[in-house]
Short mmCIF file of C-alpha atoms in Angstrom, two decimals:
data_model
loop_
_atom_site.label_atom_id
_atom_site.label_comp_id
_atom_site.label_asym_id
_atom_site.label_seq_id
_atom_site.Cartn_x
_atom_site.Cartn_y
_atom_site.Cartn_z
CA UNK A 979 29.55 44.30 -102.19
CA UNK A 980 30.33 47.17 -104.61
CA UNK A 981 34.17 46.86 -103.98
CA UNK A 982 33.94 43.58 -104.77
CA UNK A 983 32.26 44.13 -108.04
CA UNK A 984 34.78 46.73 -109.47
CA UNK A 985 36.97 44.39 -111.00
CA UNK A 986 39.16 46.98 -112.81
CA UNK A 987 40.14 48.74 -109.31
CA UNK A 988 40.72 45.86 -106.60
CA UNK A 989 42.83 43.35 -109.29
CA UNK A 990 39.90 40.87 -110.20
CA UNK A 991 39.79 39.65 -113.47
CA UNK A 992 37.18 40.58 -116.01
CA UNK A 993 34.69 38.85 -117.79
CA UNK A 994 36.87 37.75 -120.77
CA UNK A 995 39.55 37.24 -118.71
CA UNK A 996 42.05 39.90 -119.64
CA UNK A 997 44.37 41.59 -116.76
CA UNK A 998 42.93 44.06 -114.98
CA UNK A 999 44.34 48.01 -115.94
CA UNK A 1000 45.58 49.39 -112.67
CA UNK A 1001 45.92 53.20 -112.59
CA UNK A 1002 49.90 54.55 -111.65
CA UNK A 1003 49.38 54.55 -107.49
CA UNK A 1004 51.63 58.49 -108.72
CA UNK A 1005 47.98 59.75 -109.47
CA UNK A 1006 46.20 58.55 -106.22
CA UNK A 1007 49.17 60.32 -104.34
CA UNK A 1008 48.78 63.40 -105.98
CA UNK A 1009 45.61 63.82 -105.68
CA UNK A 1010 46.22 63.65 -102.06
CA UNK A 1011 48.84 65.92 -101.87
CA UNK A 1012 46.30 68.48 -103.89
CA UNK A 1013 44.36 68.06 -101.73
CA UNK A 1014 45.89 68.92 -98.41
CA UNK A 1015 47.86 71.34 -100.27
CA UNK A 1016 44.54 73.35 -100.58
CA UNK A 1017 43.11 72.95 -96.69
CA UNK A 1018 46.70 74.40 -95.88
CA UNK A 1019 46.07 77.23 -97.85
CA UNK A 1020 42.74 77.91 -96.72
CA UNK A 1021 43.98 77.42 -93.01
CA UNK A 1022 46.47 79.58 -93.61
CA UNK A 1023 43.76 82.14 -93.79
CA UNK A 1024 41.53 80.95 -91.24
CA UNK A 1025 44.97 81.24 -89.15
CA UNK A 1026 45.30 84.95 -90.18
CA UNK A 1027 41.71 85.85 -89.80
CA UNK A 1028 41.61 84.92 -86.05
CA UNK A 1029 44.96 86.10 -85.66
CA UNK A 1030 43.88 89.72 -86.79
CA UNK A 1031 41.19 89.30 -84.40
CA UNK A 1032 43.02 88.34 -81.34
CA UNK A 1033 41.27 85.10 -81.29
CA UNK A 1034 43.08 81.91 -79.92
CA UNK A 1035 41.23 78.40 -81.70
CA UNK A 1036 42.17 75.24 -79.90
CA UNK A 1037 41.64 71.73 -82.36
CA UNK A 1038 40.13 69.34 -79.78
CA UNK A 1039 41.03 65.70 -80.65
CA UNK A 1040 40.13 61.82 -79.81
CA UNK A 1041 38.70 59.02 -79.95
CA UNK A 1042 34.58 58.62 -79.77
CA UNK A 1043 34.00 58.82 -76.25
CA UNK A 1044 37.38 60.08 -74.31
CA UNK A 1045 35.87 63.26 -73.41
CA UNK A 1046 36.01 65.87 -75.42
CA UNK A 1047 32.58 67.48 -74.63
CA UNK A 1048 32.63 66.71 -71.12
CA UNK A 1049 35.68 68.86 -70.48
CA UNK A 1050 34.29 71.59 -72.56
CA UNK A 1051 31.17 71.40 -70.31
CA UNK A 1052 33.72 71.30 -67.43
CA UNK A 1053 35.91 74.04 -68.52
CA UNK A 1054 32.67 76.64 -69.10
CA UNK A 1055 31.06 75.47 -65.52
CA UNK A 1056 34.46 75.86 -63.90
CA UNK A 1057 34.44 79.56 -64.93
CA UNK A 1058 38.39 79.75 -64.80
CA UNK A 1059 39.76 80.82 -67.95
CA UNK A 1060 40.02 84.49 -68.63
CA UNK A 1061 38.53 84.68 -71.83
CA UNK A 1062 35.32 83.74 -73.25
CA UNK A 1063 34.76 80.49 -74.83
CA UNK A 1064 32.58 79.85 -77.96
CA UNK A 1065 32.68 76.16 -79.69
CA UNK A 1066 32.31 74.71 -83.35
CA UNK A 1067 31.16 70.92 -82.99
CA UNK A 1068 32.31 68.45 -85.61
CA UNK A 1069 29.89 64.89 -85.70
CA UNK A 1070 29.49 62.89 -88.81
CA UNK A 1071 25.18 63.70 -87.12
CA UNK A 1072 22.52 65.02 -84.75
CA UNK A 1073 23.01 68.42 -82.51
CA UNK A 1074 23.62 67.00 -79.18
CA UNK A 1075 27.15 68.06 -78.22
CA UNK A 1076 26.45 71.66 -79.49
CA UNK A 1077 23.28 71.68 -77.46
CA UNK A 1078 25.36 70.64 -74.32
CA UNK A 1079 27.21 73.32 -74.95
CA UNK A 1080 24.93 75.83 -75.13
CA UNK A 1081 23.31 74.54 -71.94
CA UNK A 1082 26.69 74.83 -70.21
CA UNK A 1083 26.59 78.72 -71.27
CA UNK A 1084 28.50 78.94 -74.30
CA UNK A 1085 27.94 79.64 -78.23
CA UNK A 1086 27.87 77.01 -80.43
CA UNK A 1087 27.24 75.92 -83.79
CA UNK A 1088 27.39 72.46 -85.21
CA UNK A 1089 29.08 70.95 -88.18
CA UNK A 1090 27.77 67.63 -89.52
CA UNK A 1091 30.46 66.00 -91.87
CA UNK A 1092 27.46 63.46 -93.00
CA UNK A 1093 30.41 60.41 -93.92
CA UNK A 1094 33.28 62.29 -93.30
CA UNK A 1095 35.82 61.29 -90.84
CA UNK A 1096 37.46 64.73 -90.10
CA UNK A 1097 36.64 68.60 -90.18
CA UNK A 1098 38.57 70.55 -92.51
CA UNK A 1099 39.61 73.88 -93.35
CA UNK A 1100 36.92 74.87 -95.48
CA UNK A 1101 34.26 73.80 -92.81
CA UNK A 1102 36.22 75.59 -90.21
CA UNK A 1103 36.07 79.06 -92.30
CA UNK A 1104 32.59 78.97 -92.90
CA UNK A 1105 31.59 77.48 -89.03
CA UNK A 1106 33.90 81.28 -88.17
CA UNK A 1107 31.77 83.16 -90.11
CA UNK A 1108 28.53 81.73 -88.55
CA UNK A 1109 30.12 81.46 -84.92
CA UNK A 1110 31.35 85.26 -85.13
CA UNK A 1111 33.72 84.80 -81.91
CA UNK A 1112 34.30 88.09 -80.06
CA UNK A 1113 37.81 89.51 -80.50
CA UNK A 1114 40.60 88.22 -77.53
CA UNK A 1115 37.72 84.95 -76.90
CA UNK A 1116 38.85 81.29 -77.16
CA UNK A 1117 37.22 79.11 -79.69
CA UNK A 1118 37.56 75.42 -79.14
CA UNK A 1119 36.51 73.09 -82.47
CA UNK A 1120 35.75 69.90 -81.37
CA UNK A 1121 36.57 67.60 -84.10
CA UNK A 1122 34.89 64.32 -85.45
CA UNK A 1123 35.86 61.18 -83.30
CA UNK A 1124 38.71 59.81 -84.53
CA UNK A 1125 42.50 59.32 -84.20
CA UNK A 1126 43.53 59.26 -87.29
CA UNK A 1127 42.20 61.46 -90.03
CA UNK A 1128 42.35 64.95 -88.11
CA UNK A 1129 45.79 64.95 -87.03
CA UNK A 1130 46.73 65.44 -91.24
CA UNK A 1131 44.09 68.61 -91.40
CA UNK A 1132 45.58 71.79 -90.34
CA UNK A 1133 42.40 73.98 -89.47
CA UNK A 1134 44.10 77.22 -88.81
CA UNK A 1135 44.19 76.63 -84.65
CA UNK A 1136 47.12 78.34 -82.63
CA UNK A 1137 47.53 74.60 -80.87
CA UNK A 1138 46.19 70.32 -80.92
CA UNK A 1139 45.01 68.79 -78.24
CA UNK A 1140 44.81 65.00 -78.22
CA UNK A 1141 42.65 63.73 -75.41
CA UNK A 1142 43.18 60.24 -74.72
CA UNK A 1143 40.71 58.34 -71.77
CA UNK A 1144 42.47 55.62 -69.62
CA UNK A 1145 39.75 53.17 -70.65
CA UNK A 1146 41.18 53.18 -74.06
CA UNK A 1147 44.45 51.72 -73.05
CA UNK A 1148 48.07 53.28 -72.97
CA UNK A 1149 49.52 51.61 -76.14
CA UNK A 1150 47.57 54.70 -77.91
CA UNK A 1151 50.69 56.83 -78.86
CA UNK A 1152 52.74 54.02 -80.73
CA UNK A 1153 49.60 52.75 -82.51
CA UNK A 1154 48.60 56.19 -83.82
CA UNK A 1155 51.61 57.81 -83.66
CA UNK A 1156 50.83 60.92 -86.25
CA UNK A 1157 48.09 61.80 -83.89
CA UNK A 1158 50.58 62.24 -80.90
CA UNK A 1159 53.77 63.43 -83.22
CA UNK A 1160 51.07 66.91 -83.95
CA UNK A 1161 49.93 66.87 -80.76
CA UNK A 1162 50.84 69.91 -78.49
CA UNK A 1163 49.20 69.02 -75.57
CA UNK A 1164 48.17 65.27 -74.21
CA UNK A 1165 44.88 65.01 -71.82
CA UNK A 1166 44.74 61.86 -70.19
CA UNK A 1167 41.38 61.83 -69.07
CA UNK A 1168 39.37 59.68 -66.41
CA UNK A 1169 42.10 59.38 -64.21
CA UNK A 1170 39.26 58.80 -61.65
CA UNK A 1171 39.13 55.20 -62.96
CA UNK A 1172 42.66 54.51 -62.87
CA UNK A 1173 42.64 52.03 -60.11
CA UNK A 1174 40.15 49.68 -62.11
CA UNK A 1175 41.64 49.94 -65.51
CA UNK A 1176 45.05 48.60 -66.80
CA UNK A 1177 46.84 51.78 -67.90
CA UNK A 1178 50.42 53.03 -67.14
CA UNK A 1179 50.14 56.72 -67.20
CA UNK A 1180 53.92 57.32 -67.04
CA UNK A 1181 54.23 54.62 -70.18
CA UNK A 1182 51.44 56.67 -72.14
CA UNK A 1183 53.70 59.88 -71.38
CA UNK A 1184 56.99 58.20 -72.42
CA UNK A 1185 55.72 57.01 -75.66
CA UNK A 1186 54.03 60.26 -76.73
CA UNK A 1187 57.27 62.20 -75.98
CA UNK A 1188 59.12 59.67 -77.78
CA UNK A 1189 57.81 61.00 -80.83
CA UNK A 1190 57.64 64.47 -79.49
CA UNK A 1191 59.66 65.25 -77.39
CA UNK A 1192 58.44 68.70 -76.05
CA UNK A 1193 54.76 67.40 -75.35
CA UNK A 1194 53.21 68.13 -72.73
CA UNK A 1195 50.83 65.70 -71.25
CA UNK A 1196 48.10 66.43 -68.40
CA UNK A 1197 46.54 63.85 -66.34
CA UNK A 1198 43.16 64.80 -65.28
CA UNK A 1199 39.49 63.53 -64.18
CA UNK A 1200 36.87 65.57 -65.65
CA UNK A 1201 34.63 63.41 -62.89
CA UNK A 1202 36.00 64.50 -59.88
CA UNK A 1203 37.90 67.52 -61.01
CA UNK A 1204 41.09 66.55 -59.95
CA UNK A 1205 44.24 67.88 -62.42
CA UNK A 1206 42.39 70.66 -63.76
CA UNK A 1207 44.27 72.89 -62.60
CA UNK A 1208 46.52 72.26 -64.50
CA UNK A 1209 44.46 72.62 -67.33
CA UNK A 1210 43.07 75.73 -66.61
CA UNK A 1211 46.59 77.75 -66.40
CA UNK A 1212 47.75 76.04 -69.53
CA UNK A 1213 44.69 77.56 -71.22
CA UNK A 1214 45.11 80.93 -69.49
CA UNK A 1215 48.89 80.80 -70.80
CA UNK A 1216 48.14 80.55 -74.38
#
């Protein structure tokens, strides 16, 4: 109950009973803004570095369990894109999604954010360095499970991907709508299951174009395969 206990911070009294001192809510928002100001500036470099280098870095994004490593796996197996793919994996722990990865026959190198919510710039730069990616590749970075956090960290990619799972429900755009609003491409994934679950594709669609209107959103089953077509020539178009 540590929150609890830090009367000076959450409004609770003291001990002698004089008003709590609350700190100007200015500094807390500053210190924010510092703080993103600086990832921008080192993305800005991670954005030049794979620029120079021909290299196109995708930011994968969703919530735990949508999908995110099984379209990776997908994408490699499917041998369909015309560059080659290397991956930085973001989990708060363990190795298992990189090691997935590398059994699907990619490079990969994991990033544990221990408490953290998101990957960040500085992570990102350092993962490069590691990674090495071959000039003209693809580098997806797979970010923590979330759909909040990540969408305010730029990383330096040439595009966002939110991937969004029919299980999950299609009131996802308007509950999380910065998320969608940085989005540049939707995958709605599990499509397979549509005709047990209660989700309105075209509704999902509507309301992430509502707050972006030149989104553009890709129904697809990882499962049985069907809509990645699709996938693959947006990839191959980048």
């Amino acid at each position: 109950m540590e929150g609890l206990a830090d009367g000076h911070r959450h409004g609770v009294s003291t001990e002698h009973g004089h008003p709590p001192v609350h700190e100007p809510r200015s500094r807390t928002v500053d210190i924010e803004t510092a703080l993103l100001a600086k990832n921008d500036h080192l993305a800005g470099h991670n954005r030049s570095w794979l620029a120079e280098r021909g290299i196109v870095a995708l930011n994968l994004m969703s919530s735990p369990g949508a999908g995110k490593t099984s379209l990776l796996e997908r994408t490699l197996k499917g041998a369909r894109v015309g560059r080659e793919i290397s991956v930085i994996e973001g989990d708060q722990e363990t190795t298992f999604d990189a090691q997935r990865i590398r059994d699907a026959g990619a490079r990969a190198i994991q990033i544990n954010t221990g408490s953290g919510c998101h990957l960040d710039a500085t992570m990102i730069e350092r993962g490069l360095r590691a990674l090495d990616p071959k000039p003209d590749s693809l580098v997806f970075l797979e970010n923590v499970g979330n759909l909040v956090c990540p969408a305010l960290f730029d990383l330096g990619e040439r595009a966002k991907v939110v991937i969004i799972s029919v299980t999950e429900g299609d009131d996802k755009p308007l509950k999380y709508p910065h998320m969608f609003a940085a989005a540049d491409l939707v995958v709605v994934n599990k499509t397979d299951l549509l005709p047990y679950v209660d989700f309105d594709v075209d509704r999902c669609a509507r309301d992430a174009r509502r707050l972006k209107p030149t989104l553009t959103v890709l129904p697809l089953s990882v499962r049985d395969g069907s809509g990645l077509g699709a996938w693959y020539d947006w990839l191959n178009a980048l």
